């Protein structure tokens, strides 16, 4: 399975911000034990690169990607240490090119028809819809989907246990991103992940 297929299969991408490299192993253990073996580690803190490196080395069974990648330099760094997918809050042509060069999936953030058209021009069809709840949620995604049938969305921002099922029921949504399950102690995170997976599988 390639990275896109793994994400599509798990249906949820935890958005993780580490303030300290020591947080990496306990968090990834909790996600893995919680049956969500994927993490988007955000380039919002200085330790992001080292955390990705550590995660890739210690959790070969997990899909580790980089988030909040806002320029080609961060993208290069992330790919260099083993990130298998790249996410941005917006659309960056230089990040898209870097990903294409390395054959790594890129999920740029979009919220408007113009941004979607720009993404399509770069050959990108799997897009993050961000911030989802502020920009109209599922209703907006459905409206955009009728104009852009080739596009699939990963809504992120304001997704939770309460609404993930509703998002995922729409066939143009291939996964949801969010941070609701990565808060608390490792044990709490594991439990939240297991709960989310049950909701996704319709077992709750
Ligand atoms: C973020 O930028 O932190 C992500 O989009 C997650 O959003 P959330 O915290 O609303 O899930």
CSV table of C-alpha atoms and ligand atoms in Angstrom, one decimal:
chain,number,residue,atom,x,y,z
A,1,UNK,CA,0.0,0.0,0.0
A,2,UNK,CA,1.3,3.5,-0.8
A,3,UNK,CA,0.9,6.3,1.7
A,4,UNK,CA,-2.4,7.6,0.2
A,5,UNK,CA,-3.9,4.1,0.4
A,6,UNK,CA,-2.8,3.7,4.1
A,7,UNK,CA,-4.4,7.0,5.0
A,8,UNK,CA,-7.5,6.1,3.1
A,9,UNK,CA,-7.6,2.8,4.9
A,10,UNK,CA,-7.2,4.2,8.5
A,11,UNK,CA,-9.4,7.2,7.6
A,12,UNK,CA,-8.0,9.5,10.2
A,13,UNK,CA,-4.7,11.5,10.5
A,14,UNK,CA,-3.7,12.7,14.0
A,15,UNK,CA,-2.2,16.1,13.9
A,16,UNK,CA,0.7,16.2,16.4
A,17,UNK,CA,2.7,19.1,17.7
A,18,UNK,CA,5.8,18.1,19.8
A,19,UNK,CA,7.4,20.7,22.1
A,20,UNK,CA,10.1,18.3,23.1
A,21,UNK,CA,11.7,15.3,21.4
A,22,UNK,CA,11.0,13.2,24.5
A,23,UNK,CA,7.3,13.3,23.7
A,24,UNK,CA,7.7,11.5,20.5
A,25,UNK,CA,8.0,7.8,21.6
A,26,UNK,CA,5.1,7.9,24.2
A,27,UNK,CA,2.8,9.6,21.7
A,28,UNK,CA,3.5,7.3,18.8
A,29,UNK,CA,3.2,4.2,21.1
A,30,UNK,CA,-0.2,5.4,22.1
A,31,UNK,CA,-1.3,6.0,18.5
A,32,UNK,CA,0.0,2.7,17.4
A,33,UNK,CA,-1.6,0.8,20.3
A,34,UNK,CA,-4.8,2.8,19.7
A,35,UNK,CA,-5.0,1.3,16.2
A,36,UNK,CA,-4.2,4.6,14.4
A,37,UNK,CA,-0.7,3.9,13.1
A,38,UNK,CA,-0.2,7.2,11.3
A,39,UNK,CA,1.0,10.7,12.5
A,40,UNK,CA,1.3,14.1,10.9
A,41,UNK,CA,4.2,15.7,12.9
A,42,UNK,CA,3.9,19.5,12.5
A,43,UNK,CA,6.7,21.8,11.6
A,44,UNK,CA,5.5,24.3,14.2
A,45,UNK,CA,8.3,23.7,16.7
A,46,UNK,CA,12.0,23.6,16.4
A,47,UNK,CA,12.2,19.9,17.3
A,48,UNK,CA,9.9,18.7,14.5
A,49,UNK,CA,12.7,17.5,12.2
A,50,UNK,CA,14.3,15.4,15.0
A,51,UNK,CA,10.9,14.1,16.2
A,52,UNK,CA,10.1,12.9,12.6
A,53,UNK,CA,13.6,11.3,12.4
A,54,UNK,CA,13.1,9.5,15.7
A,55,UNK,CA,9.5,8.4,14.8
A,56,UNK,CA,10.6,7.0,11.5
A,57,UNK,CA,13.4,5.0,13.1
A,58,UNK,CA,11.5,3.6,16.0
A,59,UNK,CA,8.1,3.0,14.3
A,60,UNK,CA,8.7,1.4,10.9
A,61,UNK,CA,5.2,-0.1,11.0
A,62,UNK,CA,3.7,3.4,11.2
A,63,UNK,CA,3.1,6.0,8.5
A,64,UNK,CA,4.9,9.1,9.5
A,65,UNK,CA,4.4,12.4,7.7
A,66,UNK,CA,5.1,16.1,8.2
A,67,UNK,CA,2.5,18.8,8.7
A,68,UNK,CA,2.4,22.6,8.6
A,69,UNK,CA,5.1,22.4,6.0
A,70,UNK,CA,5.1,25.9,4.5
A,71,UNK,CA,8.2,26.1,2.3
A,72,UNK,CA,10.4,23.9,0.2
A,73,UNK,CA,13.2,23.9,2.8
A,74,UNK,CA,11.0,22.3,5.5
A,75,UNK,CA,9.8,19.9,2.9
A,76,UNK,CA,13.3,18.8,2.0
A,77,UNK,CA,14.2,18.4,5.7
A,78,UNK,CA,11.1,16.3,6.3
A,79,UNK,CA,11.7,14.0,3.4
A,80,UNK,CA,15.4,13.7,4.2
A,81,UNK,CA,14.5,12.3,7.7
A,82,UNK,CA,12.0,9.9,6.2
A,83,UNK,CA,8.6,11.6,6.1
A,84,UNK,CA,6.3,9.6,3.8
A,85,UNK,CA,3.7,12.3,3.2
A,86,UNK,CA,3.5,16.1,3.4
A,87,UNK,CA,0.7,18.4,4.6
A,88,UNK,CA,0.4,22.2,4.4
A,89,UNK,CA,-2.2,24.6,5.8
A,90,UNK,CA,-2.3,26.2,2.4
A,91,UNK,CA,-1.0,25.5,-1.1
A,92,UNK,CA,2.7,25.9,-1.9
A,93,UNK,CA,3.9,25.4,-5.5
A,94,UNK,CA,7.5,24.9,-4.3
A,95,UNK,CA,6.5,22.3,-1.8
A,96,UNK,CA,4.3,20.5,-4.4
A,97,UNK,CA,7.4,20.4,-6.8
A,98,UNK,CA,9.6,19.1,-4.1
A,99,UNK,CA,7.1,16.3,-3.3
A,100,UNK,CA,6.6,15.4,-6.9
A,101,UNK,CA,10.4,15.2,-7.4
A,102,UNK,CA,10.6,12.7,-4.5
A,103,UNK,CA,7.4,10.9,-5.3
A,104,UNK,CA,5.8,11.7,-2.0
A,105,UNK,CA,2.1,12.5,-1.6
A,106,UNK,CA,1.3,16.2,-0.9
A,107,UNK,CA,-1.9,17.3,0.7
A,108,UNK,CA,-2.1,21.1,0.5
A,109,UNK,CA,-4.7,23.0,2.4
A,110,UNK,CA,-7.4,24.6,0.4
A,111,UNK,CA,-10.7,26.4,1.2
A,112,UNK,CA,-11.8,28.1,-2.0
A,113,UNK,CA,-12.5,27.2,-5.6
A,114,UNK,CA,-9.5,29.3,-6.8
A,115,UNK,CA,-7.2,27.4,-4.5
A,116,UNK,CA,-8.6,24.1,-5.7
A,117,UNK,CA,-8.0,25.2,-9.3
A,118,UNK,CA,-4.4,26.1,-8.5
A,119,UNK,CA,-4.0,22.6,-6.9
A,120,UNK,CA,-5.4,20.9,-9.9
A,121,UNK,CA,-3.0,22.8,-12.2
A,122,UNK,CA,-0.2,21.3,-10.1
A,123,UNK,CA,-1.7,17.8,-10.6
A,124,UNK,CA,-2.9,17.5,-7.1
A,125,UNK,CA,-6.3,16.0,-6.4
A,126,UNK,CA,-6.2,14.8,-2.8
A,127,UNK,CA,-6.6,18.0,-0.8
A,128,UNK,CA,-6.8,19.0,2.8
A,129,UNK,CA,-9.9,21.2,3.4
A,130,UNK,CA,-8.8,23.6,6.2
A,131,UNK,CA,-9.9,25.0,8.6
A,132,UNK,CA,-12.9,22.8,7.8
A,133,UNK,CA,-15.4,24.0,10.4
A,134,UNK,CA,-14.7,27.7,9.8
A,135,UNK,CA,-15.0,27.4,6.0
A,136,UNK,CA,-18.4,25.7,6.0
A,137,UNK,CA,-17.7,22.1,7.0
A,138,UNK,CA,-19.4,19.3,5.1
A,139,UNK,CA,-21.9,21.6,3.4
A,140,UNK,CA,-19.0,23.5,1.8
A,141,UNK,CA,-17.2,20.3,0.8
A,142,UNK,CA,-20.4,19.0,-0.9
A,143,UNK,CA,-20.8,22.3,-2.9
A,144,UNK,CA,-17.1,22.3,-3.9
A,145,UNK,CA,-17.3,18.6,-4.9
A,146,UNK,CA,-20.1,19.2,-7.4
A,147,UNK,CA,-17.8,21.7,-9.2
A,148,UNK,CA,-14.7,19.6,-8.8
A,149,UNK,CA,-15.6,15.9,-9.2
A,150,UNK,CA,-12.0,14.8,-9.5
A,151,UNK,CA,-11.0,16.2,-6.1
A,152,UNK,CA,-11.1,14.2,-2.8
A,153,UNK,CA,-10.9,16.0,0.5
A,154,UNK,CA,-9.3,15.5,3.9
A,155,UNK,CA,-11.2,18.0,6.2
A,156,UNK,CA,-9.1,19.2,9.1
A,157,UNK,CA,-9.9,21.7,11.8
A,158,UNK,CA,-12.9,21.2,14.0
A,159,UNK,CA,-13.3,17.5,13.3
A,160,UNK,CA,-14.0,15.4,16.3
A,161,UNK,CA,-15.6,12.1,17.5
A,162,UNK,CA,-18.9,13.9,17.2
A,163,UNK,CA,-18.8,14.6,13.5
A,164,UNK,CA,-16.2,12.4,11.9
A,165,UNK,CA,-18.7,9.7,10.9
A,166,UNK,CA,-20.8,12.3,9.1
A,167,UNK,CA,-17.8,13.6,7.2
A,168,UNK,CA,-16.6,10.1,6.2
A,169,UNK,CA,-20.0,9.1,4.9
A,170,UNK,CA,-19.5,11.5,2.0
A,171,UNK,CA,-17.6,9.6,-0.7
A,172,UNK,CA,-15.4,12.5,-1.7
A,173,UNK,CA,-13.8,12.5,1.7
A,174,UNK,CA,-11.0,10.1,2.0
A,175,UNK,CA,-9.9,10.8,5.6
A,176,UNK,CA,-10.2,13.4,8.3
A,177,UNK,CA,-7.3,15.1,10.1
A,178,UNK,CA,-7.4,16.5,13.6
A,179,UNK,CA,-6.0,16.7,17.1
A,180,UNK,CA,-8.9,15.7,19.3
A,181,UNK,CA,-7.4,12.2,20.0
A,182,UNK,CA,-3.8,13.4,20.8
A,183,UNK,CA,-4.6,15.2,24.0
A,184,UNK,CA,-4.0,13.8,27.5
A,185,UNK,CA,-1.8,11.1,28.9
A,186,UNK,CA,-0.6,8.2,26.7
A,187,UNK,CA,-3.2,5.9,28.2
A,188,UNK,CA,-6.0,8.5,27.5
A,189,UNK,CA,-4.7,9.0,23.9
A,190,UNK,CA,-4.8,5.3,23.3
A,191,UNK,CA,-8.4,5.1,24.6
A,192,UNK,CA,-9.5,8.1,22.5
A,193,UNK,CA,-7.9,6.5,19.4
A,194,UNK,CA,-9.6,3.2,20.0
A,195,UNK,CA,-12.9,5.0,20.4
A,196,UNK,CA,-12.3,6.9,17.2
A,197,UNK,CA,-11.5,3.7,15.3
A,198,UNK,CA,-14.7,2.1,16.6
A,199,UNK,CA,-16.7,5.1,15.4
A,200,UNK,CA,-15.0,4.9,12.0
A,201,UNK,CA,-15.7,1.2,11.7
A,202,UNK,CA,-19.3,1.7,12.9
A,203,UNK,CA,-18.7,-0.5,16.0
A,204,UNK,CA,-19.7,2.1,18.6
B,1,LIG,C1,-4.4,22.1,13.5
B,1,LIG,O1,-4.0,23.0,12.7
B,1,LIG,O2,-4.0,22.0,14.7
B,1,LIG,C2,-5.2,21.0,12.9
B,1,LIG,O3,-5.9,21.5,11.8
B,1,LIG,C3,-6.1,20.3,13.8
B,1,LIG,O4,-7.2,21.0,14.1
B,1,LIG,P1,-8.1,20.6,15.3
B,1,LIG,O5,-7.2,20.9,16.5
B,1,LIG,O6,-9.3,21.5,15.2
B,1,LIG,O7,-8.4,19.2,15.2
